[in-house]
């Protein structure tokens, strides 16, 4: 065990080093993604000079950035100085299934990058640092900035798209049920659910501008769905056998979460099922992939990731009884509750 009194070189590889220089790695990642360098490596290795001529970038600067990312396993530099895209870097391409290009662009966007250094103020005030930087809450800013809203919607679609099929395949919906996806975005999850059982019908509910860009016009779904615009804090469509709530509650604190759940409970008949699709944190400090998301919620919104006990308490207060928590092959779990 290292004696704390002994000097430690912070530039040598260590957990401290990785944390201290984390913003450098994310900036490098954003730089190559914005310039679509991974797309130009889809057919094989290219030198920095070749890539620079194709992308209008500086060859010397590009090589240095790629060299850093190669040290993290996303690229590999060969003996002749050409870079190839490694397996872990393939999702950075825009032309592959499950592309994370838009997700990387969103997470490294100034909306979050400018908020992160002010996390120190959040520790003092308990309020989102985003509000301090932009002078308004996150979703209010998105309403006033179409460009940032497009970045956010595309990024969330990239993240959610990879999960939708996994979630849909992890729950057995009964025949002839009506599934209402509350805050369902463009309908990726609802489409995946409807594809699992041909007798299901669905309603995609979200803000009018969002559902207008739905992705439900696809083979096998014709005539089985409709869209409805509205505000889930006020009211949601009634009569559903199942209500879906994917990555919604984690955006909000308990007070606002209860308002959303209250709208659903008023619309749902007793016995209707609510499926909350969110990550479930362990009840301790064990490593978990949603811990980073929890800090994003802390600095950008008033939301949080929750433990199983916290979900159970929140659902109980809203008139739902927790039935079970089903794991999926992805990050989120399916928290099943019944209206009582």
mmCIF file of C-alpha atoms in Angstrom:
data_model
loop_
_atom_site.group_PDB
_atom_site.id
_atom_site.type_symbol
_atom_site.label_atom_id
_atom_site.label_comp_id
_atom_site.label_asym_id
_atom_site.label_seq_id
_atom_site.Cartn_x
_atom_site.Cartn_y
_atom_site.Cartn_z
ATOM 1 C CA UNK A 1 0.000 0.000 0.000
ATOM 2 C CA UNK A 2 1.387 3.413 -0.950
ATOM 3 C CA UNK A 3 2.286 5.672 1.936
ATOM 4 C CA UNK A 4 0.198 8.862 1.602
ATOM 5 C CA UNK A 5 3.265 10.867 2.581
ATOM 6 C CA UNK A 6 5.202 9.648 -0.455
ATOM 7 C CA UNK A 7 5.066 11.928 -3.514
ATOM 8 C CA UNK A 8 2.897 10.644 -6.374
ATOM 9 C CA UNK A 9 3.343 11.814 -9.958
ATOM 10 C CA UNK A 10 -0.197 12.803 -11.115
ATOM 11 C CA UNK A 11 0.809 12.390 -14.767
ATOM 12 C CA UNK A 12 1.359 8.652 -14.391
ATOM 13 C CA UNK A 13 -1.638 6.395 -15.195
ATOM 14 C CA UNK A 14 -3.975 6.070 -12.238
ATOM 15 C CA UNK A 15 -7.658 6.560 -11.407
ATOM 16 C CA UNK A 16 -6.774 10.110 -10.314
ATOM 17 C CA UNK A 17 -5.085 10.776 -13.658
ATOM 18 C CA UNK A 18 -8.100 9.508 -15.616
ATOM 19 C CA UNK A 19 -10.510 11.650 -13.628
ATOM 20 C CA UNK A 20 -8.354 14.763 -13.738
ATOM 21 C CA UNK A 21 -7.934 14.603 -17.522
ATOM 22 C CA UNK A 22 -11.406 13.294 -18.290
ATOM 23 C CA UNK A 23 -12.518 16.548 -19.936
ATOM 24 C CA UNK A 24 -9.532 16.342 -22.297
ATOM 25 C CA UNK A 25 -10.597 12.905 -23.502
ATOM 26 C CA UNK A 26 -14.212 13.966 -24.054
ATOM 27 C CA UNK A 27 -13.075 17.078 -25.940
ATOM 28 C CA UNK A 28 -10.880 14.942 -28.195
ATOM 29 C CA UNK A 29 -13.739 12.536 -28.771
ATOM 30 C CA UNK A 30 -16.089 15.359 -29.715
ATOM 31 C CA UNK A 31 -13.530 16.829 -32.113
ATOM 32 C CA UNK A 32 -13.167 13.669 -34.208
ATOM 33 C CA UNK A 33 -16.904 12.937 -34.143
ATOM 34 C CA UNK A 34 -17.924 16.442 -35.215
ATOM 35 C CA UNK A 35 -15.507 16.192 -38.158
ATOM 36 C CA UNK A 36 -16.802 12.669 -38.892
ATOM 37 C CA UNK A 37 -13.346 11.134 -38.884
ATOM 38 C CA UNK A 38 -14.743 7.652 -38.047
ATOM 39 C CA UNK A 39 -16.875 7.688 -41.204
ATOM 40 C CA UNK A 40 -13.743 8.177 -43.310
ATOM 41 C CA UNK A 41 -12.205 5.071 -41.739
ATOM 42 C CA UNK A 42 -15.091 2.778 -42.658
ATOM 43 C CA UNK A 43 -13.151 1.264 -45.579
ATOM 44 C CA UNK A 44 -9.846 0.845 -43.770
ATOM 45 C CA UNK A 45 -6.848 2.705 -42.310
ATOM 46 C CA UNK A 46 -5.886 6.197 -43.468
ATOM 47 C CA UNK A 47 -3.061 8.509 -42.490
ATOM 48 C CA UNK A 48 -3.690 11.745 -40.669
ATOM 49 C CA UNK A 49 -2.682 13.605 -43.840
ATOM 50 C CA UNK A 50 -5.249 11.714 -45.909
ATOM 51 C CA UNK A 51 -7.955 12.239 -43.307
ATOM 52 C CA UNK A 52 -7.101 15.927 -43.006
ATOM 53 C CA UNK A 53 -7.420 16.470 -46.756
ATOM 54 C CA UNK A 54 -10.821 14.790 -46.739
ATOM 55 C CA UNK A 55 -12.184 16.693 -43.743
ATOM 56 C CA UNK A 56 -10.586 20.121 -43.993
ATOM 57 C CA UNK A 57 -8.651 19.687 -40.771
ATOM 58 C CA UNK A 58 -5.008 20.198 -39.816
ATOM 59 C CA UNK A 59 -3.007 16.977 -40.204
ATOM 60 C CA UNK A 60 -0.632 17.627 -37.319
ATOM 61 C CA UNK A 61 -3.393 18.481 -34.857
ATOM 62 C CA UNK A 62 -5.531 15.595 -36.043
ATOM 63 C CA UNK A 63 -2.749 13.053 -35.582
ATOM 64 C CA UNK A 64 -2.190 14.180 -32.006
ATOM 65 C CA UNK A 65 -5.877 13.900 -31.150
ATOM 66 C CA UNK A 66 -6.171 10.473 -32.795
ATOM 67 C CA UNK A 67 -3.058 9.333 -30.941
ATOM 68 C CA UNK A 68 -4.713 10.176 -27.617
ATOM 69 C CA UNK A 69 -7.914 8.337 -28.534
ATOM 70 C CA UNK A 70 -5.867 5.393 -29.765
ATOM 71 C CA UNK A 71 -4.478 5.110 -26.241
ATOM 72 C CA UNK A 72 -8.073 4.512 -25.107
ATOM 73 C CA UNK A 73 -8.684 1.732 -27.624
ATOM 74 C CA UNK A 74 -10.938 3.570 -30.092
ATOM 75 C CA UNK A 75 -8.308 3.802 -32.851
ATOM 76 C CA UNK A 76 -5.082 1.982 -33.672
ATOM 77 C CA UNK A 77 -2.054 3.558 -35.353
ATOM 78 C CA UNK A 78 -0.028 1.160 -37.519
ATOM 79 C CA UNK A 79 3.668 1.168 -38.397
ATOM 80 C CA UNK A 80 3.204 3.495 -41.362
ATOM 81 C CA UNK A 81 1.290 6.073 -39.332
ATOM 82 C CA UNK A 82 -2.154 5.144 -40.609
ATOM 83 C CA UNK A 83 -5.092 5.001 -38.208
ATOM 84 C CA UNK A 84 -7.829 2.405 -38.233
ATOM 85 C CA UNK A 85 -11.080 2.337 -36.311
ATOM 86 C CA UNK A 86 -11.137 -0.353 -33.626
ATOM 87 C CA UNK A 87 -14.225 -2.333 -32.597
ATOM 88 C CA UNK A 88 -14.970 -0.053 -29.647
ATOM 89 C CA UNK A 89 -14.862 2.930 -32.002
ATOM 90 C CA UNK A 90 -17.266 1.536 -34.620
ATOM 91 C CA UNK A 91 -20.387 3.087 -32.992
ATOM 92 C CA UNK A 92 -18.875 6.524 -33.693
ATOM 93 C CA UNK A 93 -19.716 6.064 -37.383
ATOM 94 C CA UNK A 94 -22.981 7.518 -38.657
ATOM 95 C CA UNK A 95 -23.669 4.630 -41.057
ATOM 96 C CA UNK A 96 -23.841 1.672 -38.643
ATOM 97 C CA UNK A 97 -26.799 0.205 -36.738
ATOM 98 C CA UNK A 98 -26.850 1.576 -33.204
ATOM 99 C CA UNK A 99 -24.658 4.560 -34.136
ATOM 100 C CA UNK A 100 -23.727 6.670 -31.109
ATOM 101 C CA UNK A 101 -22.540 9.624 -33.195
ATOM 102 C CA UNK A 102 -25.497 11.795 -32.174
ATOM 103 C CA UNK A 103 -25.259 10.624 -28.566
ATOM 104 C CA UNK A 104 -21.612 11.667 -28.322
ATOM 105 C CA UNK A 105 -22.409 15.032 -29.920
ATOM 106 C CA UNK A 106 -25.158 15.596 -27.334
ATOM 107 C CA UNK A 107 -23.244 14.567 -24.207
ATOM 108 C CA UNK A 108 -20.163 16.612 -25.212
ATOM 109 C CA UNK A 109 -22.254 19.612 -26.310
ATOM 110 C CA UNK A 110 -21.649 22.959 -24.569
ATOM 111 C CA UNK A 111 -25.037 22.508 -22.876
ATOM 112 C CA UNK A 112 -23.363 19.935 -20.641
ATOM 113 C CA UNK A 113 -19.701 20.861 -21.075
ATOM 114 C CA UNK A 114 -20.315 24.416 -19.809
ATOM 115 C CA UNK A 115 -22.443 23.154 -16.919
ATOM 116 C CA UNK A 116 -19.897 20.632 -15.645
ATOM 117 C CA UNK A 117 -17.337 23.116 -14.232
ATOM 118 C CA UNK A 118 -20.116 24.786 -12.244
ATOM 119 C CA UNK A 119 -20.932 21.547 -10.433
ATOM 120 C CA UNK A 120 -19.010 23.080 -7.543
ATOM 121 C CA UNK A 121 -21.810 25.650 -7.252
ATOM 122 C CA UNK A 122 -24.430 22.894 -7.293
ATOM 123 C CA UNK A 123 -22.748 21.399 -4.229
ATOM 124 C CA UNK A 124 -23.242 24.740 -2.506
ATOM 125 C CA UNK A 125 -26.805 25.509 -3.636
ATOM 126 C CA UNK A 126 -28.294 22.142 -4.530
ATOM 127 C CA UNK A 127 -29.576 23.703 -7.749
ATOM 128 C CA UNK A 128 -28.657 22.601 -11.300
ATOM 129 C CA UNK A 129 -25.505 24.289 -12.551
ATOM 130 C CA UNK A 130 -27.123 24.471 -16.005
ATOM 131 C CA UNK A 131 -29.538 27.085 -14.647
ATOM 132 C CA UNK A 132 -26.618 29.206 -13.447
ATOM 133 C CA UNK A 133 -24.880 29.068 -16.832
ATOM 134 C CA UNK A 134 -27.910 29.569 -19.076
ATOM 135 C CA UNK A 135 -30.151 31.581 -16.756
ATOM 136 C CA UNK A 136 -33.113 29.210 -17.096
ATOM 137 C CA UNK A 137 -34.041 25.559 -16.570
ATOM 138 C CA UNK A 138 -32.899 22.953 -19.092
ATOM 139 C CA UNK A 139 -36.222 22.194 -20.787
ATOM 140 C CA UNK A 140 -37.151 25.876 -20.959
ATOM 141 C CA UNK A 141 -33.861 26.486 -22.766
ATOM 142 C CA UNK A 142 -34.642 23.704 -25.243
ATOM 143 C CA UNK A 143 -37.981 25.342 -26.049
ATOM 144 C CA UNK A 144 -36.180 28.587 -26.884
ATOM 145 C CA UNK A 145 -33.286 27.041 -28.811
ATOM 146 C CA UNK A 146 -34.396 24.873 -31.767
ATOM 147 C CA UNK A 147 -30.771 23.973 -32.539
ATOM 148 C CA UNK A 148 -30.098 22.669 -29.036
ATOM 149 C CA UNK A 149 -33.471 20.913 -29.018
ATOM 150 C CA UNK A 150 -32.532 19.114 -32.235
ATOM 151 C CA UNK A 151 -29.169 18.101 -30.720
ATOM 152 C CA UNK A 152 -30.917 16.793 -27.614
ATOM 153 C CA UNK A 153 -33.652 14.915 -29.499
ATOM 154 C CA UNK A 154 -31.141 13.290 -31.871
ATOM 155 C CA UNK A 155 -28.844 12.321 -29.010
ATOM 156 C CA UNK A 156 -31.643 10.817 -26.961
ATOM 157 C CA UNK A 157 -32.872 8.913 -30.013
ATOM 158 C CA UNK A 158 -29.374 7.468 -30.455
ATOM 159 C CA UNK A 159 -29.215 6.339 -26.841
ATOM 160 C CA UNK A 160 -32.794 5.090 -26.690
ATOM 161 C CA UNK A 161 -32.741 3.394 -30.063
ATOM 162 C CA UNK A 162 -30.150 0.915 -28.895
ATOM 163 C CA UNK A 163 -32.295 0.062 -25.870
ATOM 164 C CA UNK A 164 -35.811 -0.052 -27.326
ATOM 165 C CA UNK A 165 -35.640 -3.536 -28.823
ATOM 166 C CA UNK A 166 -33.945 -4.907 -25.696
ATOM 167 C CA UNK A 167 -36.658 -3.466 -23.467
ATOM 168 C CA UNK A 168 -39.503 -4.627 -25.713
ATOM 169 C CA UNK A 169 -38.136 -8.162 -25.806
ATOM 170 C CA UNK A 170 -37.803 -8.270 -22.013
ATOM 171 C CA UNK A 171 -41.514 -7.979 -21.225
ATOM 172 C CA UNK A 172 -44.349 -10.257 -22.403
ATOM 173 C CA UNK A 173 -47.313 -8.050 -23.284
ATOM 174 C CA UNK A 174 -50.658 -9.862 -23.472
ATOM 175 C CA UNK A 175 -52.699 -9.918 -26.656
ATOM 176 C CA UNK A 176 -55.158 -7.125 -27.498
ATOM 177 C CA UNK A 177 -53.811 -4.660 -24.929
ATOM 178 C CA UNK A 178 -53.672 -0.883 -25.380
ATOM 179 C CA UNK A 179 -50.202 0.479 -24.621
ATOM 180 C CA UNK A 180 -49.804 4.207 -23.964
ATOM 181 C CA UNK A 181 -46.244 5.524 -24.122
ATOM 182 C CA UNK A 182 -46.124 8.665 -21.964
ATOM 183 C CA UNK A 183 -43.322 11.032 -22.951
ATOM 184 C CA UNK A 184 -42.507 8.527 -25.664
ATOM 185 C CA UNK A 185 -40.557 10.892 -27.891
ATOM 186 C CA UNK A 186 -40.630 9.828 -31.526
ATOM 187 C CA UNK A 187 -42.054 6.403 -30.754
ATOM 188 C CA UNK A 188 -39.033 4.129 -30.940
ATOM 189 C CA UNK A 189 -40.018 2.091 -27.883
ATOM 190 C CA UNK A 190 -43.705 1.975 -28.767
ATOM 191 C CA UNK A 191 -42.859 0.744 -32.250
ATOM 192 C CA UNK A 192 -40.624 -1.970 -30.820
ATOM 193 C CA UNK A 193 -43.362 -3.042 -28.384
ATOM 194 C CA UNK A 194 -46.073 -3.173 -31.055
ATOM 195 C CA UNK A 195 -43.780 -5.270 -33.230
ATOM 196 C CA UNK A 196 -43.602 -7.935 -30.519
ATOM 197 C CA UNK A 197 -47.344 -8.733 -30.583
ATOM 198 C CA UNK A 198 -49.491 -8.094 -33.686
ATOM 199 C CA UNK A 199 -52.719 -7.593 -31.705
ATOM 200 C CA UNK A 200 -51.391 -4.717 -29.581
ATOM 201 C CA UNK A 201 -52.534 -1.131 -30.157
ATOM 202 C CA UNK A 202 -50.678 1.954 -28.984
ATOM 203 C CA UNK A 203 -50.826 5.668 -28.298
ATOM 204 C CA UNK A 204 -47.703 7.821 -28.533
ATOM 205 C CA UNK A 205 -48.052 10.760 -26.143
ATOM 206 C CA UNK A 206 -45.574 13.629 -25.932
ATOM 207 C CA UNK A 207 -45.321 17.293 -26.855
ATOM 208 C CA UNK A 208 -47.010 18.030 -30.170
ATOM 209 C CA UNK A 209 -43.781 19.094 -31.892
ATOM 210 C CA UNK A 210 -42.109 15.851 -30.821
ATOM 211 C CA UNK A 211 -44.814 13.378 -31.838
ATOM 212 C CA UNK A 212 -45.077 15.170 -35.183
ATOM 213 C CA UNK A 213 -41.668 13.634 -35.977
ATOM 214 C CA UNK A 214 -42.708 10.094 -35.010
ATOM 215 C CA UNK A 215 -41.088 7.014 -36.521
ATOM 216 C CA UNK A 216 -44.144 4.752 -36.415
ATOM 217 C CA UNK A 217 -44.807 4.652 -40.166
ATOM 218 C CA UNK A 218 -43.279 1.234 -40.675
ATOM 219 C CA UNK A 219 -44.395 -2.164 -41.973
ATOM 220 C CA UNK A 220 -46.638 -4.144 -39.667
ATOM 221 C CA UNK A 221 -47.827 -1.197 -37.574
ATOM 222 C CA UNK A 222 -50.369 0.357 -39.933
ATOM 223 C CA UNK A 223 -53.654 1.164 -38.216
ATOM 224 C CA UNK A 224 -52.460 0.078 -34.788
ATOM 225 C CA UNK A 225 -51.334 3.395 -33.322
ATOM 226 C CA UNK A 226 -52.151 7.052 -32.996
ATOM 227 C CA UNK A 227 -50.308 10.086 -31.668
ATOM 228 C CA UNK A 228 -51.508 12.650 -29.169
ATOM 229 C CA UNK A 229 -49.800 15.857 -28.093
ATOM 230 C CA UNK A 230 -50.016 17.278 -24.602
ATOM 231 C CA UNK A 231 -48.368 17.930 -21.244
ATOM 232 C CA UNK A 232 -47.866 14.939 -18.965
ATOM 233 C CA UNK A 233 -47.933 17.200 -15.925
ATOM 234 C CA UNK A 234 -51.567 18.017 -16.718
ATOM 235 C CA UNK A 235 -53.184 14.928 -18.218
ATOM 236 C CA UNK A 236 -52.407 11.821 -20.275
ATOM 237 C CA UNK A 237 -54.672 9.626 -22.448
ATOM 238 C CA UNK A 238 -57.041 7.423 -20.479
ATOM 239 C CA UNK A 239 -58.047 3.802 -20.868
ATOM 240 C CA UNK A 240 -54.630 2.209 -21.289
ATOM 241 C CA UNK A 241 -53.985 -1.332 -20.180
ATOM 242 C CA UNK A 242 -50.294 -0.500 -19.953
ATOM 243 C CA UNK A 243 -48.576 2.838 -19.470
ATOM 244 C CA UNK A 244 -44.907 3.160 -20.444
ATOM 245 C CA UNK A 245 -42.614 5.726 -18.866
ATOM 246 C CA UNK A 246 -39.116 5.361 -20.293
ATOM 247 C CA UNK A 247 -36.313 7.596 -19.029
ATOM 248 C CA UNK A 248 -38.814 10.183 -17.816
ATOM 249 C CA UNK A 249 -38.861 9.959 -14.021
ATOM 250 C CA UNK A 250 -35.077 10.296 -13.795
ATOM 251 C CA UNK A 251 -35.385 13.787 -15.317
ATOM 252 C CA UNK A 252 -37.381 15.042 -12.342
ATOM 253 C CA UNK A 253 -37.234 15.315 -8.567
ATOM 254 C CA UNK A 254 -39.765 13.447 -6.429
ATOM 255 C CA UNK A 255 -42.239 16.341 -6.339
ATOM 256 C CA UNK A 256 -42.410 16.646 -10.127
ATOM 257 C CA UNK A 257 -42.248 12.876 -10.533
ATOM 258 C CA UNK A 258 -45.380 12.588 -8.392
ATOM 259 C CA UNK A 259 -47.131 15.105 -10.652
ATOM 260 C CA UNK A 260 -46.380 12.926 -13.693
ATOM 261 C CA UNK A 261 -47.378 9.744 -11.914
ATOM 262 C CA UNK A 262 -50.522 11.486 -10.653
ATOM 263 C CA UNK A 263 -51.582 12.280 -14.214
ATOM 264 C CA UNK A 264 -51.146 8.639 -15.148
ATOM 265 C CA UNK A 265 -53.001 7.379 -12.088
ATOM 266 C CA UNK A 266 -55.978 9.651 -12.841
ATOM 267 C CA UNK A 267 -56.086 8.293 -16.398
ATOM 268 C CA UNK A 268 -55.529 4.639 -15.516
ATOM 269 C CA UNK A 269 -58.210 2.242 -14.352
ATOM 270 C CA UNK A 270 -57.528 0.241 -11.201
ATOM 271 C CA UNK A 271 -55.477 -2.775 -12.196
ATOM 272 C CA UNK A 272 -53.781 -1.077 -15.148
ATOM 273 C CA UNK A 273 -50.045 -1.672 -15.347
ATOM 274 C CA UNK A 274 -47.340 0.973 -15.269
ATOM 275 C CA UNK A 275 -43.931 0.059 -16.665
ATOM 276 C CA UNK A 276 -41.226 2.484 -15.594
ATOM 277 C CA UNK A 277 -38.113 1.954 -17.703
ATOM 278 C CA UNK A 278 -35.149 3.471 -15.882
ATOM 279 C CA UNK A 279 -31.849 2.444 -14.388
ATOM 280 C CA UNK A 280 -32.010 1.093 -10.839
ATOM 281 C CA UNK A 281 -29.058 1.996 -8.663
ATOM 282 C CA UNK A 282 -27.722 -0.388 -6.021
ATOM 283 C CA UNK A 283 -28.335 0.712 -2.472
ATOM 284 C CA UNK A 284 -24.639 1.414 -1.875
ATOM 285 C CA UNK A 285 -21.647 2.958 -3.654
ATOM 286 C CA UNK A 286 -20.931 -0.084 -5.812
ATOM 287 C CA UNK A 287 -19.881 0.762 -9.389
ATOM 288 C CA UNK A 288 -22.840 1.184 -11.724
ATOM 289 C CA UNK A 289 -23.042 2.590 -15.265
ATOM 290 C CA UNK A 290 -25.845 4.975 -14.282
ATOM 291 C CA UNK A 291 -23.769 6.839 -11.700
ATOM 292 C CA UNK A 292 -22.500 9.212 -14.417
ATOM 293 C CA UNK A 293 -26.077 9.780 -15.523
ATOM 294 C CA UNK A 294 -26.991 10.641 -11.956
ATOM 295 C CA UNK A 295 -24.467 13.495 -12.014
ATOM 296 C CA UNK A 296 -25.778 14.671 -15.404
ATOM 297 C CA UNK A 297 -29.213 14.846 -13.774
ATOM 298 C CA UNK A 298 -27.726 16.736 -10.842
ATOM 299 C CA UNK A 299 -26.008 19.408 -12.908
ATOM 300 C CA UNK A 300 -28.502 19.809 -15.777
ATOM 301 C CA UNK A 301 -31.896 19.017 -14.296
ATOM 302 C CA UNK A 302 -33.550 18.443 -10.949
ATOM 303 C CA UNK A 303 -33.761 14.719 -11.537
ATOM 304 C CA UNK A 304 -31.926 11.714 -10.214
ATOM 305 C CA UNK A 305 -31.328 8.025 -10.701
ATOM 306 C CA UNK A 306 -33.048 5.984 -8.004
ATOM 307 C CA UNK A 307 -32.695 2.774 -6.013
ATOM 308 C CA UNK A 308 -35.379 0.089 -5.919
ATOM 309 C CA UNK A 309 -36.514 1.326 -2.498
ATOM 310 C CA UNK A 310 -36.801 4.895 -3.768
ATOM 311 C CA UNK A 311 -38.887 3.773 -6.742
ATOM 312 C CA UNK A 312 -41.164 1.732 -4.493
ATOM 313 C CA UNK A 313 -41.744 4.700 -2.181
ATOM 314 C CA UNK A 314 -42.437 7.090 -5.072
ATOM 315 C CA UNK A 315 -44.858 4.698 -6.756
ATOM 316 C CA UNK A 316 -46.679 3.975 -3.505
ATOM 317 C CA UNK A 317 -47.232 7.693 -2.885
ATOM 318 C CA UNK A 318 -48.743 8.021 -6.374
ATOM 319 C CA UNK A 319 -51.237 5.156 -6.019
ATOM 320 C CA UNK A 320 -49.246 2.330 -7.580
ATOM 321 C CA UNK A 321 -47.998 -0.886 -5.993
ATOM 322 C CA UNK A 322 -44.617 -2.215 -7.070
ATOM 323 C CA UNK A 323 -44.939 -5.726 -8.475
ATOM 324 C CA UNK A 324 -41.451 -6.646 -9.648
ATOM 325 C CA UNK A 325 -38.284 -5.288 -11.245
ATOM 326 C CA UNK A 326 -37.206 -7.036 -14.435
ATOM 327 C CA UNK A 327 -33.655 -6.697 -15.725
ATOM 328 C CA UNK A 328 -32.993 -6.128 -19.423
ATOM 329 C CA UNK A 329 -29.808 -6.799 -21.413
ATOM 330 C CA UNK A 330 -29.211 -3.036 -21.438
ATOM 331 C CA UNK A 331 -28.789 -0.336 -18.790
ATOM 332 C CA UNK A 332 -32.421 0.170 -17.748
ATOM 333 C CA UNK A 333 -34.661 -2.189 -15.838
ATOM 334 C CA UNK A 334 -38.433 -2.512 -16.165
ATOM 335 C CA UNK A 335 -40.127 -1.503 -12.927
ATOM 336 C CA UNK A 336 -43.623 -2.992 -13.071
ATOM 337 C CA UNK A 337 -46.365 -1.495 -10.896
ATOM 338 C CA UNK A 338 -50.138 -1.806 -10.759
ATOM 339 C CA UNK A 339 -52.685 0.965 -10.183
ATOM 340 C CA UNK A 340 -54.450 0.416 -6.844
#
